[in-house]
């Protein structure tokens, strides 16, 4: 099916990142933006994660866009429903709904060397073409149901944390929870409050610190509403506090030991039983896996109707879970709080770049990009939460804003200079990645635990080894010298959707004509 016309930009995903990209593009004068969303509502992970207790472990003042502050957060750490309301508010406030194509599940993204355009095909047979594409499918979009032996034989109810079944009533039920990560520690206290009995199957205990949550009093909201400066100050204070945490959570330092000591004090204060404390004491460095921020998890584990099981799961059976000690745990329902399939070595759908090269093939040994946003050989394409862009200590939204604003600079450069290709220089990408991997060696993530940050062979293609401030700084200005540029369009300008004359923020050091047209575009 041939696409109707060539848009300025395709954005894939209508979660936080995709919507933020659309807003910033429009603020930069790029109006012809199409957002492709596979679901039927916006919100991404916050639309999907509706499990009881779902909340963000980063304060809302910081877990929101600086260009769209919300004075009305009800508490320091808002729940998922309130975050989703904020996302929907963005859609209305910035009039994004007309840009979004719902039910557009992208099955392929392909670059046309001759025209310098990207075409996204969707599973329902539609095709959308644009001068530039921004990938914003979210790193945590696909729920992971682990391949546990006997799973198919289990006859009870199965629920995944990221696809909660609100029609199933847990009241009075015997429930098993598999997993003790960031999602599980939020779900378990809620289930303990409703179910008859909850058995928690722990494979690896995590480091836990209390979450300093509090309701925002009316006066604070009034102050926020009347003074943007006060909101900015609050955001800055939370930001600075989290930056300090990097000293212990990102790098394996004496501060890491201090974080562990604090978590051990928390464990001792909250858990009475010494055997249980041993069961809950991690054997890896704090920060290696995501720090768990919760004040009600340990109390829930000690409730009369809750039991912590640390024997490995041997198999699922028709009636429940059999552990390695031979005990059969009969349960009405199993909650899989087992995380997500994260694309560390592939792409969520085939992405074909210059000369027919495939991104999943190139990333088979671990994903790599230039500054996490561009990939050599895939011109005019920008990634949000691309390789090595993840935070371990600060708000994902801070990282996301930097990626978006960098991508917007790239888009402006393409449109303003009528470029066919804006392609990251492979040698700069190589140098950048060598440096990232060198720096990762000193981080807690590479200190020896198993986590979703690492590939099977231990490569860390997920996290950024530094402060959020450093990450944002390197993305502040898109330097055209980092890219190979090719001018000229086969697409007639009048076919391309409108953009106004707002200036590009990209640094003006353009070296054009370094890539030949069409077939002359070669692999680096
Ligand atoms: P996760 O951190 O990957 O945790 C999955 C849990 O399931 C782990 O305890 C894991 O054990 C266990 N597990 C996986 N496969 C298993 C198996 N076959 N048998 C037994 N146990 C198994 O997933 P998540 O808790 O959903 O969190 C994922 C990410 O989502 C977080 O890192 C965070 O970035 C994000 N998140 C954020 C928030 C927030 O408040 N901002 C809340 C929830 C989630 P092992 O540790 O032994 O692998």
PDB file of N, CA, C and O in Angstrom, residues 230-300:
ATOM      1  N   UNK A 230       8.743  28.454  42.380  1.00  0.00           N
ATOM      2  CA  UNK A 230       8.751  27.529  43.516  1.00  0.00           C
ATOM      3  C   UNK A 230       8.764  26.075  43.029  1.00  0.00           C
ATOM      4  O   UNK A 230       9.439  25.219  43.598  1.00  0.00           O
ATOM      5  N   UNK A 231       8.026  25.814  41.936  1.00  0.00           N
ATOM      6  CA  UNK A 231       8.034  24.455  41.378  1.00  0.00           C
ATOM      7  C   UNK A 231       9.406  24.103  40.852  1.00  0.00           C
ATOM      8  O   UNK A 231       9.891  22.996  41.012  1.00  0.00           O
ATOM      9  N   UNK A 232      10.009  25.093  40.206  1.00  0.00           N
ATOM     10  CA  UNK A 232      11.339  24.853  39.648  1.00  0.00           C
ATOM     11  C   UNK A 232      12.341  24.574  40.771  1.00  0.00           C
ATOM     12  O   UNK A 232      13.184  23.704  40.655  1.00  0.00           O
ATOM     13  N   UNK A 233      12.181  25.335  41.857  1.00  0.00           N
ATOM     14  CA  UNK A 233      13.103  25.148  42.987  1.00  0.00           C
ATOM     15  C   UNK A 233      12.925  23.750  43.586  1.00  0.00           C
ATOM     16  O   UNK A 233      13.904  23.062  43.900  1.00  0.00           O
ATOM     17  N   UNK A 234      11.643  23.315  43.719  1.00  0.00           N
ATOM     18  CA  UNK A 234      11.382  21.979  44.273  1.00  0.00           C
ATOM     19  C   UNK A 234      11.970  20.907  43.361  1.00  0.00           C
ATOM     20  O   UNK A 234      12.601  19.941  43.808  1.00  0.00           O
ATOM     21  N   UNK A 235      11.795  21.100  42.059  1.00  0.00           N
ATOM     22  CA  UNK A 235      12.318  20.133  41.084  1.00  0.00           C
ATOM     23  C   UNK A 235      13.847  20.062  41.198  1.00  0.00           C
ATOM     24  O   UNK A 235      14.428  18.982  41.212  1.00  0.00           O
ATOM     25  N   UNK A 236      14.448  21.243  41.280  1.00  0.00           N
ATOM     26  CA  UNK A 236      15.902  21.305  41.351  1.00  0.00           C
ATOM     27  C   UNK A 236      16.404  20.617  42.616  1.00  0.00           C
ATOM     28  O   UNK A 236      17.407  19.894  42.595  1.00  0.00           O
ATOM     29  N   UNK A 237      15.680  20.821  43.716  1.00  0.00           N
ATOM     30  CA  UNK A 237      16.106  20.216  44.985  1.00  0.00           C
ATOM     31  C   UNK A 237      16.051  18.690  44.894  1.00  0.00           C
ATOM     32  O   UNK A 237      16.992  17.987  45.276  1.00  0.00           O
ATOM     33  N   UNK A 238      14.935  18.150  44.353  1.00  0.00           N
ATOM     34  CA  UNK A 238      14.819  16.697  44.191  1.00  0.00           C
ATOM     35  C   UNK A 238      15.897  16.183  43.232  1.00  0.00           C
ATOM     36  O   UNK A 238      16.509  15.140  43.456  1.00  0.00           O
ATOM     37  N   UNK A 239      16.107  16.961  42.168  1.00  0.00           N
ATOM     38  CA  UNK A 239      17.106  16.555  41.170  1.00  0.00           C
ATOM     39  C   UNK A 239      18.493  16.451  41.812  1.00  0.00           C
ATOM     40  O   UNK A 239      19.193  15.445  41.653  1.00  0.00           O
ATOM     41  N   UNK A 240      18.850  17.495  42.560  1.00  0.00           N
ATOM     42  CA  UNK A 240      20.182  17.515  43.188  1.00  0.00           C
ATOM     43  C   UNK A 240      20.323  16.350  44.168  1.00  0.00           C
ATOM     44  O   UNK A 240      21.367  15.681  44.205  1.00  0.00           O
ATOM     45  N   UNK A 241      19.251  16.093  44.925  1.00  0.00           N
ATOM     46  CA  UNK A 241      19.287  14.978  45.873  1.00  0.00           C
ATOM     47  C   UNK A 241      19.549  13.655  45.172  1.00  0.00           C
ATOM     48  O   UNK A 241      20.349  12.833  45.627  1.00  0.00           O
ATOM     49  N   UNK A 242      18.889  13.459  44.033  1.00  0.00           N
ATOM     50  CA  UNK A 242      19.088  12.211  43.285  1.00  0.00           C
ATOM     51  C   UNK A 242      20.476  12.154  42.647  1.00  0.00           C
ATOM     52  O   UNK A 242      21.063  11.079  42.555  1.00  0.00           O
ATOM     53  N   UNK A 243      20.976  13.306  42.223  1.00  0.00           N
ATOM     54  CA  UNK A 243      22.329  13.307  41.645  1.00  0.00           C
ATOM     55  C   UNK A 243      23.361  12.818  42.664  1.00  0.00           C
ATOM     56  O   UNK A 243      24.282  12.076  42.324  1.00  0.00           O
ATOM     57  N   UNK A 244      23.163  13.221  43.915  1.00  0.00           N
ATOM     58  CA  UNK A 244      24.090  12.781  44.966  1.00  0.00           C
ATOM     59  C   UNK A 244      24.062  11.251  45.086  1.00  0.00           C
ATOM     60  O   UNK A 244      25.089  10.599  45.271  1.00  0.00           O
ATOM     61  N   UNK A 245      22.861  10.687  44.912  1.00  0.00           N
ATOM     62  CA  UNK A 245      22.730   9.226  45.014  1.00  0.00           C
ATOM     63  C   UNK A 245      23.595   8.485  44.003  1.00  0.00           C
ATOM     64  O   UNK A 245      23.993   7.340  44.216  1.00  0.00           O
ATOM     65  N   UNK A 246      23.881   9.164  42.876  1.00  0.00           N
ATOM     66  CA  UNK A 246      24.706   8.518  41.845  1.00  0.00           C
ATOM     67  C   UNK A 246      26.048   8.081  42.417  1.00  0.00           C
ATOM     68  O   UNK A 246      26.606   7.056  42.008  1.00  0.00           O
ATOM     69  N   UNK A 247      26.546   8.838  43.382  1.00  0.00           N
ATOM     70  CA  UNK A 247      27.857   8.522  43.954  1.00  0.00           C
ATOM     71  C   UNK A 247      27.884   7.117  44.547  1.00  0.00           C
ATOM     72  O   UNK A 247      28.920   6.465  44.581  1.00  0.00           O
ATOM     73  N   UNK A 248      26.708   6.673  45.011  1.00  0.00           N
ATOM     74  CA  UNK A 248      26.656   5.336  45.589  1.00  0.00           C
ATOM     75  C   UNK A 248      26.005   4.312  44.697  1.00  0.00           C
ATOM     76  O   UNK A 248      26.343   3.129  44.732  1.00  0.00           O
ATOM     77  N   UNK A 249      25.050   4.742  43.857  1.00  0.00           N
ATOM     78  CA  UNK A 249      24.281   3.766  43.076  1.00  0.00           C
ATOM     79  C   UNK A 249      24.860   3.518  41.684  1.00  0.00           C
ATOM     80  O   UNK A 249      24.675   2.452  41.118  1.00  0.00           O
ATOM     81  N   UNK A 250      25.530   4.514  41.128  1.00  0.00           N
ATOM     82  CA  UNK A 250      26.098   4.320  39.785  1.00  0.00           C
ATOM     83  C   UNK A 250      27.496   3.715  39.878  1.00  0.00           C
ATOM     84  O   UNK A 250      27.788   2.723  39.222  1.00  0.00           O
ATOM     85  N   UNK A 251      28.333   4.307  40.707  1.00  0.00           N
ATOM     86  CA  UNK A 251      29.697   3.792  40.834  1.00  0.00           C
ATOM     87  C   UNK A 251      29.833   3.007  42.134  1.00  0.00           C
ATOM     88  O   UNK A 251      29.185   3.334  43.129  1.00  0.00           O
ATOM     89  N   UNK A 252      30.656   1.991  42.055  1.00  0.00           N
ATOM     90  CA  UNK A 252      30.889   1.166  43.232  1.00  0.00           C
ATOM     91  C   UNK A 252      31.940   1.853  44.111  1.00  0.00           C
ATOM     92  O   UNK A 252      33.135   1.763  43.856  1.00  0.00           O
ATOM     93  N   UNK A 253      31.466   2.578  45.108  1.00  0.00           N
ATOM     94  CA  UNK A 253      32.361   3.408  45.919  1.00  0.00           C
ATOM     95  C   UNK A 253      32.072   3.193  47.402  1.00  0.00           C
ATOM     96  O   UNK A 253      31.207   2.400  47.772  1.00  0.00           O
ATOM     97  N   UNK A 254      32.725   3.969  48.202  1.00  0.00           N
ATOM     98  CA  UNK A 254      32.471   3.954  49.640  1.00  0.00           C
ATOM     99  C   UNK A 254      31.020   4.381  49.923  1.00  0.00           C
ATOM    100  O   UNK A 254      30.402   3.933  50.900  1.00  0.00           O
ATOM    101  N   UNK A 255      30.453   5.201  49.027  1.00  0.00           N
ATOM    102  CA  UNK A 255      29.053   5.619  49.194  1.00  0.00           C
ATOM    103  C   UNK A 255      28.100   4.439  48.977  1.00  0.00           C
ATOM    104  O   UNK A 255      27.033   4.378  49.549  1.00  0.00           O
ATOM    105  N   UNK A 256      28.528   3.509  48.106  1.00  0.00           N
ATOM    106  CA  UNK A 256      27.714   2.303  47.893  1.00  0.00           C
ATOM    107  C   UNK A 256      27.622   1.534  49.209  1.00  0.00           C
ATOM    108  O   UNK A 256      26.545   1.050  49.597  1.00  0.00           O
ATOM    109  N   UNK A 257      28.738   1.442  49.895  1.00  0.00           N
ATOM    110  CA  UNK A 257      28.735   0.765  51.197  1.00  0.00           C
ATOM    111  C   UNK A 257      27.850   1.518  52.178  1.00  0.00           C
ATOM    112  O   UNK A 257      27.155   0.902  52.998  1.00  0.00           O
ATOM    113  N   UNK A 258      27.843   2.847  52.059  1.00  0.00           N
ATOM    114  CA  UNK A 258      26.985   3.649  52.955  1.00  0.00           C
ATOM    115  C   UNK A 258      25.513   3.385  52.650  1.00  0.00           C
ATOM    116  O   UNK A 258      24.690   3.258  53.567  1.00  0.00           O
ATOM    117  N   UNK A 259      25.174   3.282  51.362  1.00  0.00           N
ATOM    118  CA  UNK A 259      23.787   2.985  50.976  1.00  0.00           C
ATOM    119  C   UNK A 259      23.399   1.611  51.526  1.00  0.00           C
ATOM    120  O   UNK A 259      22.313   1.420  52.092  1.00  0.00           O
ATOM    121  N   UNK A 260      24.314   0.640  51.386  1.00  0.00           N
ATOM    122  CA  UNK A 260      24.031  -0.704  51.905  1.00  0.00           C
ATOM    123  C   UNK A 260      23.836  -0.683  53.413  1.00  0.00           C
ATOM    124  O   UNK A 260      22.937  -1.343  53.938  1.00  0.00           O
ATOM    125  N   UNK A 261      24.683   0.097  54.091  1.00  0.00           N
ATOM    126  CA  UNK A 261      24.561   0.187  55.555  1.00  0.00           C
ATOM    127  C   UNK A 261      23.196   0.760  55.928  1.00  0.00           C
ATOM    128  O   UNK A 261      22.523   0.263  56.841  1.00  0.00           O
ATOM    129  N   UNK A 262      22.766   1.798  55.192  1.00  0.00           N
ATOM    130  CA  UNK A 262      21.456   2.410  55.471  1.00  0.00           C
ATOM    131  C   UNK A 262      20.341   1.394  55.218  1.00  0.00           C
ATOM    132  O   UNK A 262      19.385   1.291  55.995  1.00  0.00           O
ATOM    133  N   UNK A 263      20.473   0.621  54.135  1.00  0.00           N
ATOM    134  CA  UNK A 263      19.450  -0.379  53.814  1.00  0.00           C
ATOM    135  C   UNK A 263      19.432  -1.491  54.867  1.00  0.00           C
ATOM    136  O   UNK A 263      18.373  -2.020  55.208  1.00  0.00           O
ATOM    137  N   UNK A 264      20.608  -1.820  55.401  1.00  0.00           N
ATOM    138  CA  UNK A 264      20.655  -2.856  56.446  1.00  0.00           C
ATOM    139  C   UNK A 264      19.999  -2.358  57.732  1.00  0.00           C
ATOM    140  O   UNK A 264      19.325  -3.118  58.429  1.00  0.00           O
ATOM    141  N   UNK A 265      20.194  -1.071  58.037  1.00  0.00           N
ATOM    142  CA  UNK A 265      19.526  -0.496  59.212  1.00  0.00           C
ATOM    143  C   UNK A 265      18.015  -0.557  58.993  1.00  0.00           C
ATOM    144  O   UNK A 265      17.252  -0.956  59.885  1.00  0.00           O
ATOM    145  N   UNK A 266      17.570  -0.200  57.792  1.00  0.00           N
ATOM    146  CA  UNK A 266      16.146  -0.252  57.465  1.00  0.00           C
ATOM    147  C   UNK A 266      15.604  -1.673  57.648  1.00  0.00           C
ATOM    148  O   UNK A 266      14.535  -1.884  58.220  1.00  0.00           O
ATOM    149  N   UNK A 267      16.381  -2.656  57.194  1.00  0.00           N
ATOM    150  CA  UNK A 267      15.978  -4.068  57.320  1.00  0.00           C
ATOM    151  C   UNK A 267      15.873  -4.455  58.800  1.00  0.00           C
ATOM    152  O   UNK A 267      14.896  -5.085  59.222  1.00  0.00           O
ATOM    153  N   UNK A 268      16.864  -4.057  59.571  1.00  0.00           N
ATOM    154  CA  UNK A 268      16.890  -4.424  60.994  1.00  0.00           C
ATOM    155  C   UNK A 268      15.720  -3.778  61.735  1.00  0.00           C
ATOM    156  O   UNK A 268      15.074  -4.406  62.564  1.00  0.00           O
ATOM    157  N   UNK A 269      15.437  -2.520  61.389  1.00  0.00           N
ATOM    158  CA  UNK A 269      14.351  -1.801  62.068  1.00  0.00           C
ATOM    159  C   UNK A 269      13.000  -2.399  61.677  1.00  0.00           C
ATOM    160  O   UNK A 269      12.109  -2.551  62.509  1.00  0.00           O
ATOM    161  N   UNK A 270      12.866  -2.792  60.411  1.00  0.00           N
ATOM    162  CA  UNK A 270      11.535  -3.208  59.927  1.00  0.00           C
ATOM    163  C   UNK A 270      11.255  -4.704  60.068  1.00  0.00           C
ATOM    164  O   UNK A 270      10.100  -5.101  60.089  1.00  0.00           O
ATOM    165  N   UNK A 271      12.316  -5.527  60.120  1.00  0.00           N
ATOM    166  CA  UNK A 271      12.080  -6.984  60.161  1.00  0.00           C
ATOM    167  C   UNK A 271      12.595  -7.546  61.489  1.00  0.00           C
ATOM    168  O   UNK A 271      13.780  -7.460  61.800  1.00  0.00           O
ATOM    169  N   UNK A 272      11.674  -8.131  62.233  1.00  0.00           N
ATOM    170  CA  UNK A 272      12.015  -8.606  63.572  1.00  0.00           C
ATOM    171  C   UNK A 272      12.839  -9.894  63.544  1.00  0.00           C
ATOM    172  O   UNK A 272      13.770 -10.066  64.304  1.00  0.00           O
ATOM    173  N   UNK A 273      12.484 -10.807  62.636  1.00  0.00           N
ATOM    174  CA  UNK A 273      13.044 -12.149  62.655  1.00  0.00           C
ATOM    175  C   UNK A 273      14.427 -12.186  61.978  1.00  0.00           C
ATOM    176  O   UNK A 273      14.576 -11.767  60.824  1.00  0.00           O
ATOM    177  N   UNK A 274      15.412 -12.723  62.687  1.00  0.00           N
ATOM    178  CA  UNK A 274      16.783 -12.675  62.156  1.00  0.00           C
ATOM    179  C   UNK A 274      16.940 -13.589  60.932  1.00  0.00           C
ATOM    180  O   UNK A 274      17.698 -13.288  60.007  1.00  0.00           O
ATOM    181  N   UNK A 275      16.219 -14.736  60.919  1.00  0.00           N
ATOM    182  CA  UNK A 275      16.309 -15.634  59.765  1.00  0.00           C
ATOM    183  C   UNK A 275      15.727 -14.946  58.525  1.00  0.00           C
ATOM    184  O   UNK A 275      16.302 -14.995  57.440  1.00  0.00           O
ATOM    185  N   UNK A 276      14.615 -14.267  58.736  1.00  0.00           N
ATOM    186  CA  UNK A 276      14.006 -13.552  57.610  1.00  0.00           C
ATOM    187  C   UNK A 276      14.933 -12.435  57.134  1.00  0.00           C
ATOM    188  O   UNK A 276      15.065 -12.178  55.934  1.00  0.00           O
ATOM    189  N   UNK A 277      15.599 -11.791  58.069  1.00  0.00           N
ATOM    190  CA  UNK A 277      16.544 -10.735  57.665  1.00  0.00           C
ATOM    191  C   UNK A 277      17.641 -11.314  56.785  1.00  0.00           C
ATOM    192  O   UNK A 277      18.055 -10.704  55.802  1.00  0.00           O
ATOM    193  N   UNK A 278      18.102 -12.547  57.138  1.00  0.00           N
ATOM    194  CA  UNK A 278      19.131 -13.184  56.289  1.00  0.00           C
ATOM    195  C   UNK A 278      18.580 -13.478  54.909  1.00  0.00           C
ATOM    196  O   UNK A 278      19.238 -13.282  53.890  1.00  0.00           O
ATOM    197  N   UNK A 279      17.335 -13.952  54.881  1.00  0.00           N
ATOM    198  CA  UNK A 279      16.706 -14.257  53.581  1.00  0.00           C
ATOM    199  C   UNK A 279      16.560 -13.004  52.711  1.00  0.00           C
ATOM    200  O   UNK A 279      16.590 -13.079  51.487  1.00  0.00           O
ATOM    201  N   UNK A 280      16.427 -11.873  53.390  1.00  0.00           N
ATOM    202  CA  UNK A 280      16.164 -10.627  52.650  1.00  0.00           C
ATOM    203  C   UNK A 280      17.428  -9.797  52.412  1.00  0.00           C
ATOM    204  O   UNK A 280      17.352  -8.691  51.888  1.00  0.00           O
ATOM    205  N   UNK A 281      18.574 -10.344  52.810  1.00  0.00           N
ATOM    206  CA  UNK A 281      19.825  -9.585  52.626  1.00  0.00           C
ATOM    207  C   UNK A 281      20.460  -9.926  51.277  1.00  0.00           C
ATOM    208  O   UNK A 281      20.800 -11.082  51.024  1.00  0.00           O
ATOM    209  N   UNK A 282      20.590  -8.927  50.419  1.00  0.00           N
ATOM    210  CA  UNK A 282      21.167  -9.192  49.091  1.00  0.00           C
ATOM    211  C   UNK A 282      22.647  -9.551  49.176  1.00  0.00           C
ATOM    212  O   UNK A 282      23.330  -9.187  50.137  1.00  0.00           O
ATOM    213  N   UNK A 283      23.125 -10.259  48.141  1.00  0.00           N
ATOM    214  CA  UNK A 283      24.553 -10.599  48.113  1.00  0.00           C
ATOM    215  C   UNK A 283      25.249  -9.870  46.957  1.00  0.00           C
ATOM    216  O   UNK A 283      26.258 -10.325  46.448  1.00  0.00           O
ATOM    217  N   UNK A 284      24.645  -8.755  46.520  1.00  0.00           N
ATOM    218  CA  UNK A 284      25.276  -7.969  45.455  1.00  0.00           C
ATOM    219  C   UNK A 284      25.360  -6.518  45.912  1.00  0.00           C
ATOM    220  O   UNK A 284      24.720  -6.124  46.897  1.00  0.00           O
ATOM    221  N   UNK A 285      26.138  -5.742  45.196  1.00  0.00           N
ATOM    222  CA  UNK A 285      26.333  -4.343  45.569  1.00  0.00           C
ATOM    223  C   UNK A 285      25.057  -3.533  45.306  1.00  0.00           C
ATOM    224  O   UNK A 285      24.382  -3.726  44.285  1.00  0.00           O
ATOM    225  N   UNK A 286      24.739  -2.639  46.216  1.00  0.00           N
ATOM    226  CA  UNK A 286      23.568  -1.777  46.021  1.00  0.00           C
ATOM    227  C   UNK A 286      23.710  -1.020  44.712  1.00  0.00           C
ATOM    228  O   UNK A 286      24.806  -0.564  44.371  1.00  0.00           O
ATOM    229  N   UNK A 287      22.622  -0.918  43.991  1.00  0.00           N
ATOM    230  CA  UNK A 287      22.642  -0.216  42.705  1.00  0.00           C
ATOM    231  C   UNK A 287      22.801  -1.167  41.535  1.00  0.00           C
ATOM    232  O   UNK A 287      22.413  -0.838  40.415  1.00  0.00           O
ATOM    233  N   UNK A 288      23.368  -2.356  41.781  1.00  0.00           N
ATOM    234  CA  UNK A 288      23.601  -3.311  40.686  1.00  0.00           C
ATOM    235  C   UNK A 288      22.264  -3.678  40.031  1.00  0.00           C
ATOM    236  O   UNK A 288      22.149  -3.735  38.818  1.00  0.00           O
ATOM    237  N   UNK A 289      21.254  -3.933  40.888  1.00  0.00           N
ATOM    238  CA  UNK A 289      19.868  -4.011  40.419  1.00  0.00           C
ATOM    239  C   UNK A 289      19.181  -2.747  40.910  1.00  0.00           C
ATOM    240  O   UNK A 289      19.677  -2.095  41.827  1.00  0.00           O
ATOM    241  N   UNK A 290      18.032  -2.480  40.365  1.00  0.00           N
ATOM    242  CA  UNK A 290      17.346  -1.252  40.761  1.00  0.00           C
ATOM    243  C   UNK A 290      17.079  -1.246  42.266  1.00  0.00           C
ATOM    244  O   UNK A 290      16.580  -2.223  42.832  1.00  0.00           O
ATOM    245  N   UNK A 291      17.410  -0.143  42.900  1.00  0.00           N
ATOM    246  CA  UNK A 291      17.142   0.058  44.324  1.00  0.00           C
ATOM    247  C   UNK A 291      15.626   0.032  44.537  1.00  0.00           C
ATOM    248  O   UNK A 291      14.879   0.646  43.761  1.00  0.00           O
ATOM    249  N   UNK A 292      15.169  -0.645  45.560  1.00  0.00           N
ATOM    250  CA  UNK A 292      13.729  -0.701  45.815  1.00  0.00           C
ATOM    251  C   UNK A 292      13.367   0.349  46.862  1.00  0.00           C
ATOM    252  O   UNK A 292      13.924   0.354  47.964  1.00  0.00           O
ATOM    253  N   UNK A 293      12.469   1.238  46.474  1.00  0.00           N
ATOM    254  CA  UNK A 293      12.073   2.330  47.372  1.00  0.00           C
ATOM    255  C   UNK A 293      10.666   2.029  47.880  1.00  0.00           C
ATOM    256  O   UNK A 293       9.682   2.242  47.176  1.00  0.00           O
ATOM    257  N   UNK A 294      10.568   1.502  49.086  1.00  0.00           N
ATOM    258  CA  UNK A 294       9.253   1.156  49.629  1.00  0.00           C
ATOM    259  C   UNK A 294       9.298   1.134  51.149  1.00  0.00           C
ATOM    260  O   UNK A 294      10.282   0.675  51.738  1.00  0.00           O
ATOM    261  N   UNK A 295       8.220   1.595  51.740  1.00  0.00           N
ATOM    262  CA  UNK A 295       8.152   1.574  53.208  1.00  0.00           C
ATOM    263  C   UNK A 295       7.206   0.492  53.708  1.00  0.00           C
ATOM    264  O   UNK A 295       7.197   0.188  54.900  1.00  0.00           O
ATOM    265  N   UNK A 296       6.407  -0.077  52.807  1.00  0.00           N
ATOM    266  CA  UNK A 296       5.404  -1.042  53.296  1.00  0.00           C
ATOM    267  C   UNK A 296       5.628  -2.479  52.835  1.00  0.00           C
ATOM    268  O   UNK A 296       4.830  -3.363  53.114  1.00  0.00           O
ATOM    269  N   UNK A 297       6.737  -2.734  52.144  1.00  0.00           N
ATOM    270  CA  UNK A 297       7.000  -4.098  51.662  1.00  0.00           C
ATOM    271  C   UNK A 297       7.384  -5.031  52.812  1.00  0.00           C
ATOM    272  O   UNK A 297       6.778  -6.097  52.982  1.00  0.00           O
ATOM    273  N   UNK A 298       8.373  -4.631  53.612  1.00  0.00           N
ATOM    274  CA  UNK A 298       8.798  -5.504  54.721  1.00  0.00           C
ATOM    275  C   UNK A 298       7.654  -5.765  55.707  1.00  0.00           C
ATOM    276  O   UNK A 298       7.433  -6.919  56.102  1.00  0.00           O
ATOM    277  N   UNK A 299       6.892  -4.724  56.094  1.00  0.00           N
ATOM    278  CA  UNK A 299       5.757  -5.027  56.982  1.00  0.00           C
ATOM    279  C   UNK A 299       4.782  -6.018  56.352  1.00  0.00           C
ATOM    280  O   UNK A 299       4.266  -6.916  57.031  1.00  0.00           O
ATOM    281  N   UNK A 300       4.539  -5.892  55.034  1.00  0.00           N
ATOM    282  CA  UNK A 300       3.596  -6.807  54.377  1.00  0.00           C
ATOM    283  C   UNK A 300       4.112  -8.246  54.425  1.00  0.00           C
ATOM    284  O   UNK A 300       3.348  -9.184  54.673  1.00  0.00           O
TER     285      UNK A 300
END
